[in-house]
Coordinates of C-alpha atoms in Angstrom, one line a residue:
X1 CA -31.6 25.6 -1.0
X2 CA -32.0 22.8 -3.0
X3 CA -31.3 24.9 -6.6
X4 CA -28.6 26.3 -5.0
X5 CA -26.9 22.8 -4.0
X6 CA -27.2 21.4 -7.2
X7 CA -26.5 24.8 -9.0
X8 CA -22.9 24.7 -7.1
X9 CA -21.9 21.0 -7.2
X10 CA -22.5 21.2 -11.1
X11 CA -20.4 24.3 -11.4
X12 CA -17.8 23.6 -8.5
X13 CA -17.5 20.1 -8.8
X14 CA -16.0 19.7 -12.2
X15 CA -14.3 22.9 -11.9
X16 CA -12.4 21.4 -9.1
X17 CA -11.9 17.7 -10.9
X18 CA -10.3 19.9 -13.5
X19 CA -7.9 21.9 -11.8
X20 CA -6.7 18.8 -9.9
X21 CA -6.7 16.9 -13.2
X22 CA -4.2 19.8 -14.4
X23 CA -1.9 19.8 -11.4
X24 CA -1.9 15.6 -11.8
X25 CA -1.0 15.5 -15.5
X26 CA 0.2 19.0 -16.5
X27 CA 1.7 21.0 -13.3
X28 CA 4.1 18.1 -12.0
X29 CA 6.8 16.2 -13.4
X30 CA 7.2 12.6 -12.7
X31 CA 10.0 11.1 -11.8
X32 CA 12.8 12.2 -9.3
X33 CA 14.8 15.3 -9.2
X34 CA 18.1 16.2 -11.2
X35 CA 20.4 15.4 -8.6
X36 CA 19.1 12.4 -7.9
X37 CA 18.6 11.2 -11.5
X38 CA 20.8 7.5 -12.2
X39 CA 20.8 6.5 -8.5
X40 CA 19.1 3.5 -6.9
X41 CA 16.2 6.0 -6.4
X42 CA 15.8 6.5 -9.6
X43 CA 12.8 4.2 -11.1
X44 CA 14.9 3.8 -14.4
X45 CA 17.4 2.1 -12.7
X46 CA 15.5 -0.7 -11.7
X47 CA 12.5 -0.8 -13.6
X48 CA 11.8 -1.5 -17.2
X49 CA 10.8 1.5 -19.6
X50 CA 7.5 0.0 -19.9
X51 CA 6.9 -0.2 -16.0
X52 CA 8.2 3.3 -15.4
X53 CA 5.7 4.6 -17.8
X54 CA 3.0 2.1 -16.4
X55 CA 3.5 3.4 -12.9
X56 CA 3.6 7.0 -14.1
X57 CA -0.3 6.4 -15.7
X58 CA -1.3 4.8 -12.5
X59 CA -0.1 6.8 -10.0
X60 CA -1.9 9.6 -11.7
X61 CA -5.1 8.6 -12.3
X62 CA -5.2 6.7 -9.1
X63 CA -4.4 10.0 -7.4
X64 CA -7.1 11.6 -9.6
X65 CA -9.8 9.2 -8.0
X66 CA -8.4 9.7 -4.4
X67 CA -8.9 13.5 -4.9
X68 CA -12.4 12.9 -6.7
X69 CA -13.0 11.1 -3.2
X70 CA -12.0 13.8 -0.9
X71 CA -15.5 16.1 -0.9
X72 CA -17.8 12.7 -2.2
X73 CA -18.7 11.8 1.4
X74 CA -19.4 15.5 2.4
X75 CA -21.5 16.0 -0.7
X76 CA -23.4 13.0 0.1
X77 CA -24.4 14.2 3.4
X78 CA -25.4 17.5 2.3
X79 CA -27.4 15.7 -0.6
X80 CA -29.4 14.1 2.4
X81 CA -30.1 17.2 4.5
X82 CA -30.5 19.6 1.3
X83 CA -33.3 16.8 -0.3
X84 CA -35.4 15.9 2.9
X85 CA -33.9 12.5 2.9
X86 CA -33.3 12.7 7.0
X87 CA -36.8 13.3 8.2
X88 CA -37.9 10.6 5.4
X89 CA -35.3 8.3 7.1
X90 CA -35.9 9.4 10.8
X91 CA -40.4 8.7 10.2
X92 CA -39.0 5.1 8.3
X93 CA -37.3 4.2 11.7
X94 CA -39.5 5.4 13.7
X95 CA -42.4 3.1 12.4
X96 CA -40.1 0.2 14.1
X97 CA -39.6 2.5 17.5
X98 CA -37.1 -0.1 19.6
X99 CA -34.7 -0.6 16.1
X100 CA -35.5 3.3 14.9
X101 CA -32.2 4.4 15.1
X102 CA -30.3 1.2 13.5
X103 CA -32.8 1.7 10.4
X104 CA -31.9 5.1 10.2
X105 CA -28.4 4.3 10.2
X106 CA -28.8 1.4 7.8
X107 CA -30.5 4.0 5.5
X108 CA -27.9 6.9 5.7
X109 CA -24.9 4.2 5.2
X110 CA -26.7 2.6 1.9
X111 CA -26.9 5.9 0.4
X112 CA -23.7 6.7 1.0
X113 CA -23.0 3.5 -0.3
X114 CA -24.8 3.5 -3.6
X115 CA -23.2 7.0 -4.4
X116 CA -19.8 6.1 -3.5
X117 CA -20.1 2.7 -5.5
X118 CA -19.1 4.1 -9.2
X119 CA -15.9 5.5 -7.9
X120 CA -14.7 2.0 -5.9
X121 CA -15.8 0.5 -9.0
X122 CA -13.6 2.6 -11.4
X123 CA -10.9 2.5 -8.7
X124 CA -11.2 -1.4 -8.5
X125 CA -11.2 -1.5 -12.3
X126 CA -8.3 0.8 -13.0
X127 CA -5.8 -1.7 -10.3
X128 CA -7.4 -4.6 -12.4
X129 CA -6.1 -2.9 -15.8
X130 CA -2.9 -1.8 -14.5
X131 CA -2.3 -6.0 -13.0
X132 CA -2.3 -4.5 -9.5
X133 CA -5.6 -6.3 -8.6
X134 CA -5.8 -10.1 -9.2
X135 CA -9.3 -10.0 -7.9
X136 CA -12.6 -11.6 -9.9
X137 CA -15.4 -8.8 -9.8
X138 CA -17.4 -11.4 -7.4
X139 CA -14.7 -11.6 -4.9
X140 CA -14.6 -7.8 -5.0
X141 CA -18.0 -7.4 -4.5
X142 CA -18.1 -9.7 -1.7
X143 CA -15.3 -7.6 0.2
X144 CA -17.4 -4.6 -0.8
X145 CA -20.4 -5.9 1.4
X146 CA -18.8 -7.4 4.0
X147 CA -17.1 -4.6 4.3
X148 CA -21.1 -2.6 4.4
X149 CA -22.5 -4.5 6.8
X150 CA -19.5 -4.4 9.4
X151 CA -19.4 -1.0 9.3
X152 CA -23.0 -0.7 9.6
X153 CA -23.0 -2.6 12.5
X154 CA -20.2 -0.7 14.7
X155 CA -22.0 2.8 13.4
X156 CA -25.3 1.6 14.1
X157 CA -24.2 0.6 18.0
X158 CA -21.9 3.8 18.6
X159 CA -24.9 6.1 17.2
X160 CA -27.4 4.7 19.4
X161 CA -25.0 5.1 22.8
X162 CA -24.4 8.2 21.2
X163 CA -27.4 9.8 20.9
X164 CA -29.0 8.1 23.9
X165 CA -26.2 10.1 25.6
X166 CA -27.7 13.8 23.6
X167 CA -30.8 13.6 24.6
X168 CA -29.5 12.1 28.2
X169 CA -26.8 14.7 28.7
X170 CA -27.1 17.8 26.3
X171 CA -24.1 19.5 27.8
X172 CA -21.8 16.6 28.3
X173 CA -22.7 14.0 26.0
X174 CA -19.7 14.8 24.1
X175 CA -17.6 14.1 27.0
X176 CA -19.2 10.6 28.2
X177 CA -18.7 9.7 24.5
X178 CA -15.8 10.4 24.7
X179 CA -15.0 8.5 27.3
X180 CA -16.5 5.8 26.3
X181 CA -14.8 5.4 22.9
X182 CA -11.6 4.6 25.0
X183 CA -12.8 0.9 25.8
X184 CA -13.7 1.1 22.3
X185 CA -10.8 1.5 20.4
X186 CA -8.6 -0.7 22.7
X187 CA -11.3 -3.4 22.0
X188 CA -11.4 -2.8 18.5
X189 CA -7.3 -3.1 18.4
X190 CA -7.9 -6.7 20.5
X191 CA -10.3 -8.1 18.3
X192 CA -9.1 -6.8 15.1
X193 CA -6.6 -9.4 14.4
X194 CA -8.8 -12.7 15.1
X195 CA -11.9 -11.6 14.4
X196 CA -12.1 -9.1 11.9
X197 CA -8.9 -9.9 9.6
X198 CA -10.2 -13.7 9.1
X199 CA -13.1 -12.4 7.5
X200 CA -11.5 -11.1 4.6
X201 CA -8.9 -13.6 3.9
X202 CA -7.6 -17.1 5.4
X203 CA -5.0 -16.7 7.5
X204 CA -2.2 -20.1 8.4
X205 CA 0.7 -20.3 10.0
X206 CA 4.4 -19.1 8.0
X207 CA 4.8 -22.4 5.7
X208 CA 8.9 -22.0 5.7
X209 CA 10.2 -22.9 9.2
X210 CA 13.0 -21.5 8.6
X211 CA 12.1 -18.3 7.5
X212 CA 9.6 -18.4 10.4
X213 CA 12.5 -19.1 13.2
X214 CA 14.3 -16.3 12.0
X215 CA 11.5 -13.7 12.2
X216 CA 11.0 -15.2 15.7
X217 CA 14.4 -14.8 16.5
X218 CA 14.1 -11.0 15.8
X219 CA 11.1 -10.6 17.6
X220 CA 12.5 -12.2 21.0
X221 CA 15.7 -10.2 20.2
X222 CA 12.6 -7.2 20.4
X223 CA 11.1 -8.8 23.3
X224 CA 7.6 -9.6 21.0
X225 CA 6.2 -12.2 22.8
X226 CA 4.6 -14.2 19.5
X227 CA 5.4 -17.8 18.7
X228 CA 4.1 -18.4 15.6
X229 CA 4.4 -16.0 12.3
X230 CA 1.5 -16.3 9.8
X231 CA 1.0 -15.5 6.1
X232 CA -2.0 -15.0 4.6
X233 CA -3.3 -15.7 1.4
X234 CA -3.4 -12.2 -0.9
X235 CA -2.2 -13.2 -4.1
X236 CA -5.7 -14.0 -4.8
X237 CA -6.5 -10.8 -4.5
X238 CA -3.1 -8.5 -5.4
X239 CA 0.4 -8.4 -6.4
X240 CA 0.9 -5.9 -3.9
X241 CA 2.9 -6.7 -1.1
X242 CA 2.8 -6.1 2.5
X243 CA 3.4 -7.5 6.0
X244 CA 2.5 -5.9 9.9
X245 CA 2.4 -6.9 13.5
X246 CA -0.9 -5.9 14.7
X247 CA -3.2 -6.4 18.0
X248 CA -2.5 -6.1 21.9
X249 CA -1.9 -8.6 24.4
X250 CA -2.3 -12.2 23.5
X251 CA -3.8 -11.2 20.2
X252 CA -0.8 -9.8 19.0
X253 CA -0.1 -11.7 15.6
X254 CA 3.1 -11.2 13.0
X255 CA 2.0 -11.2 9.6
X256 CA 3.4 -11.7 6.0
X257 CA 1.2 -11.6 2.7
X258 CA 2.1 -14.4 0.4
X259 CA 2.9 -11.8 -2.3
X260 CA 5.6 -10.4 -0.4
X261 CA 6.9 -14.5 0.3
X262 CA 6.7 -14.9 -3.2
X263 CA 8.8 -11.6 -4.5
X264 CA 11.2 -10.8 -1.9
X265 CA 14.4 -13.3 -1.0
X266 CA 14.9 -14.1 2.7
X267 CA 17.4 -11.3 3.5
X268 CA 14.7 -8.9 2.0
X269 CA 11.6 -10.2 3.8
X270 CA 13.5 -10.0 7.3
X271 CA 14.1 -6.5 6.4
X272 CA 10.6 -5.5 6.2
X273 CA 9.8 -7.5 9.1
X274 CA 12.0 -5.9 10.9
X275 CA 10.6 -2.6 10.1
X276 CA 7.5 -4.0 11.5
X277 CA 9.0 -5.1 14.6
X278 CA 10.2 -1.4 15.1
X279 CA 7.1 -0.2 15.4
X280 CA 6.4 -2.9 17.7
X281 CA 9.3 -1.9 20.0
X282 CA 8.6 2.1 19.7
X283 CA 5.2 1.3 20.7
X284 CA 3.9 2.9 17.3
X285 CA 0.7 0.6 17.9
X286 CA -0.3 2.4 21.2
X287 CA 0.7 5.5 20.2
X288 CA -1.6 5.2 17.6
X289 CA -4.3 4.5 20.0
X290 CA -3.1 7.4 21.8
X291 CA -3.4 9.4 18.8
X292 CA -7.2 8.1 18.1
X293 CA -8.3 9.4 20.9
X294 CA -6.8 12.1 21.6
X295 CA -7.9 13.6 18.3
X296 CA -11.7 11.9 19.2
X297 CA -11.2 14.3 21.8
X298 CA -10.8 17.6 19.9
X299 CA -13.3 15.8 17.2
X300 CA -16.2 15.8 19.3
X301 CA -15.7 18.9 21.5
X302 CA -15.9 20.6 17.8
X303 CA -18.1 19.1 16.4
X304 CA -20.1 19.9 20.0
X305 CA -19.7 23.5 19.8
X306 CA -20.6 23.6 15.8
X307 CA -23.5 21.7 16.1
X308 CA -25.5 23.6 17.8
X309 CA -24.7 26.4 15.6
X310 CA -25.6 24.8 12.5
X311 CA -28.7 23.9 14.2
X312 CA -29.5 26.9 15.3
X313 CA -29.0 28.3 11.7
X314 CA -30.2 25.8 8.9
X315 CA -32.0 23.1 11.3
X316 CA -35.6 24.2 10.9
X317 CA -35.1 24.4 6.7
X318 CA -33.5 20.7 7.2
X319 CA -36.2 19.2 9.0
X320 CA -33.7 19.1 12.1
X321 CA -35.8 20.1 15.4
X322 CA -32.6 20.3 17.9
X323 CA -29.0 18.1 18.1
X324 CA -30.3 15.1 19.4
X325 CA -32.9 14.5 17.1
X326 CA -31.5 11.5 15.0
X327 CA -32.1 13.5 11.7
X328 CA -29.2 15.8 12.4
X329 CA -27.1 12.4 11.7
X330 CA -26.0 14.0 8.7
X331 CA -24.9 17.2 10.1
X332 CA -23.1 15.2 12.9
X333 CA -21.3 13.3 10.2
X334 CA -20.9 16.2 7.8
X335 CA -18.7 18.2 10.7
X336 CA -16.9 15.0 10.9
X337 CA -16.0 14.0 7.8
X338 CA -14.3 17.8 7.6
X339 CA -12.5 17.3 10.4
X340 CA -11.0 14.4 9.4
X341 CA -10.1 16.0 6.1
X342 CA -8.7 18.8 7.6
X343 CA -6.4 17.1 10.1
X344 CA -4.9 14.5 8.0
X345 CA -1.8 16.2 7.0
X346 CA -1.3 16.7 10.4
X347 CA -2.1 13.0 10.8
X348 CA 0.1 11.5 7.7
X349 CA 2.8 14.0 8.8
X350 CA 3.0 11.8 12.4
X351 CA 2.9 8.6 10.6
X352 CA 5.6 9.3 7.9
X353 CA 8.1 10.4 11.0
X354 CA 7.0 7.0 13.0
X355 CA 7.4 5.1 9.5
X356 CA 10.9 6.9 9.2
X357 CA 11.7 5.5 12.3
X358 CA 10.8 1.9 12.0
X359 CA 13.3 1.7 8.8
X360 CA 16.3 3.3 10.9
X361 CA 15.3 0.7 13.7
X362 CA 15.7 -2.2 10.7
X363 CA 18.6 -0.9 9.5
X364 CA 20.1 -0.8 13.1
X365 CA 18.8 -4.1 13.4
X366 CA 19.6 -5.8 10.2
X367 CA 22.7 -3.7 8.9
X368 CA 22.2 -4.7 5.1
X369 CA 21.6 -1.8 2.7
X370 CA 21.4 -3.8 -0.2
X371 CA 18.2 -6.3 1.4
X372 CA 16.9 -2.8 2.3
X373 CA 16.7 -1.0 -1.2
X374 CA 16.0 -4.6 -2.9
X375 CA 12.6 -4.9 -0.8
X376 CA 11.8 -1.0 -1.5
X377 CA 12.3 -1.6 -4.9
X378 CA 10.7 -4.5 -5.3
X379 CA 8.0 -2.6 -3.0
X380 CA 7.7 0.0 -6.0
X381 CA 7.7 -2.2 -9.1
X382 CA 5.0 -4.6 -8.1
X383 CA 2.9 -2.3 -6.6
X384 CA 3.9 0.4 -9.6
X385 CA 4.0 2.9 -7.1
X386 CA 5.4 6.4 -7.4
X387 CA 9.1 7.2 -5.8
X388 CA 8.2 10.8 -5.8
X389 CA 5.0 11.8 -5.9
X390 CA 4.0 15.4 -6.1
X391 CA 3.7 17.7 -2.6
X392 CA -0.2 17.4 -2.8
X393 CA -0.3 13.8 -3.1
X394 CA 2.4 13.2 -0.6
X395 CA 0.6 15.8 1.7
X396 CA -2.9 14.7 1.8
X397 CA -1.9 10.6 1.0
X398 CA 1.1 9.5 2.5
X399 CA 1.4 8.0 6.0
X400 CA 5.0 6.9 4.4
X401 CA 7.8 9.0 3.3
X402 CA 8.0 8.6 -0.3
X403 CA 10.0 5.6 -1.9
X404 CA 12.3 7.8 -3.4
X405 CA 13.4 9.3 0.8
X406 CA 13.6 5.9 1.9
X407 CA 15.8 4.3 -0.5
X408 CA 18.1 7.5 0.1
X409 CA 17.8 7.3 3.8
X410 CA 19.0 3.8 3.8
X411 CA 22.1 4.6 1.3
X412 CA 23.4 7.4 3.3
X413 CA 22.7 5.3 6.4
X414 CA 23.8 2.2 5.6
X415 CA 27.3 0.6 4.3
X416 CA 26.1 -1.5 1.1
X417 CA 25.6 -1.2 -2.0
X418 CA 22.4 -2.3 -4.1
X419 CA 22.1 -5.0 -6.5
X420 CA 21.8 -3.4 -10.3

């Protein structure tokens, strides 16, 4: 089994990185279509020749890593099971029996870790090259970690309920967990802005009052009960831009990154806020909840009924005795991780028609075309992204409809005309 899993990832693999490094760079043309070709779509109209063709190189081999991504995790996890690494793990633990399945955990999430490490690195170098990335290599790593160690914590607690619940309930554990991920993710959306956010970056209250009263004047107008904006400090990090209303209840927070103070004018900036606020007021934030568990839902009933079969069939050449044995971790995340690749154009598909929908809710709100395509221009050249990417990338990446349907969306919508 093991010849055969390395035998196939050093023959598939690369064959795979290849084709997609065709389609990328060969099989699609950048840029947007004939008929659209001189219009405020069109990247040459408002970018430089040099950022056109810098946005071009990035988009591409940024979308190269992405797809690289895509099987890393599921490779990983196989690695594990294939090589004997989960009974090695599962005997480690168990040598500290109250914290065995935390050390476990802590073990399958560093190698997962290390092996992901060289492609966040070359990701994190390639937005440095291309000035996307205004982060030092310390600062970087620093997120990296943090970024470890939180997610080792929430896995390590939600695996132990978990299997507690396998060995507990063998026919309904999937259900109780279920069940019980409910609380969780409402939680997780409450604390998320105050606890969670801070960690990463420092977040003070909107420095221009001005600005700030009229972003609280739409969000009364919106019936967002906030009264205070904040910005937080990103331009230590990116030129990017970016700005969200996040949280539930009296966590609930308006945000603006400092990049997107610093490039937009006021008319712009109110536009994007008020696409924020529309997906305040179509309860996108819930819905999203909604959507999180329902598909946890489908997620673990599958995953349910496959694990036993994969049990069944290759548990006894794993080292896996039966489903709730902690060394079928792998599996469990394995079924998971495809899953969640295969639903996600269903997933992106939802969010592009909800992102659609916050800009005609801005545009209703904020009737100016011209702050509308300024900011999604703007949007495009410092972040060099792609108007119109190709119907892979746009399939399997966006949560947004393309730059390139947006800006059209709002000149056929909207009575202005944009700025040169």
């Amino acid at each position: 089994m093991k010849k055969r899993f390395v035998l196939g990832t050093i023959i598939l693999f690369p064959i795979y990185v290849c084709l997609i490094y065709v389609y990328l760079f060969h099989w699609t043309t950048p840029g947007v279509p004939e008929a659209y070709q001189g219009t405020v779509a069109d990247p040459v109209t408002f970018m430089t020749a040099q950022e056109v063709e810098l946005s071009q190189e990035y988009s591409r081999y940024r979308n190269l890593l992405f797809f690289i991504g895509i099987p890393l995790e599921a490779l990983i996890y196989i690695g594990i099971l294939v090589f004997g690494w989960s009974p090695i793990f599962k005997r480690f633990g168990q040598r500290i029996s109250f914290l065995s399945i935390p050390i476990y955990v802590l073990l399958v999430s560093a190698v997962v870790w290390i092996f992901s490490f060289p492609l966040d690195y070359v990701g994190y170098r390639l937005s440095a090259h291309y000035g996307i990335s205004t982060q030092t290599f310390s600062s970087w790593m620093s997120d990296e970690l943090l970024s470890f160690w939180i997610g080792f914590i929430i896995m390590a607690i939600l695996i132990t309920v978990l299997y507690f619940l396998m060995k507990k309930y063998q026919k309904r554990w999937w259900l109780l967990a279920w069940a019980l991920l409910i609380p969780f993710f409402t939680f997780m959306m409450y604390i998320q802005p105050v606890l969670i956010d801070p960690l990463y970056n420092e977040f003070t209250e909107l420095k221009d009052p001005d600005l700030e009263a009229e972003i609280l004047a739409l969000a009364d107008q919106a019936d967002i009960p906030a009264d205070r904006v904040y910005q937080v400090d990103m331009s230590e990090k990116t030129n990017a831009m970016n700005a969200y209303v996040n949280g539930i209840g009296d966590n609930l927070r308006i945000v603006l990154w400092d990049t997107t103070l610093n490039k937009l004018d006021e008319k712009e900036t109110l536009f994007i806020m008020a696409h924020e606020i529309g997906h305040y007021v179509m309860n996108h934030l819930y819905m999203n909840l909604a959507g999180v568990i329902a598909s946890s839902f489908i997620g673990l009933y599958v995953t349910y009924r496959l694990m036993h079969v994969v049990v069944r069939r290759w548990g006894e050449n794993l080292g896996v005795t039966r489903v709730s044995d902690i060394a079928s971790l792998p599996m469990l995340l394995l079924l998971l991780t495809v899953l969640s690749i295969a639903s996600s154009p269903v997933e992106l598909a939802i969010s592009r028609q909800a992102e659609t929908a916050a800009d005609e809710y801005a545009l209703e709100m904020l009737p100016d075309s011209e702050a509308a395509i300024g900011s999604f221009q703007e949007l495009t050249v410092n972040g060099l992204s792609e108007v119109n990417p190709p119907a892979l990338v746009k399939l399997l990446r966006y949560g947004h409809p393309t730059m390139m349907e947006r800006i059209l969306m709002i000149q056929e919508n909207g009575s202005g005309v944009c700025r040169p």
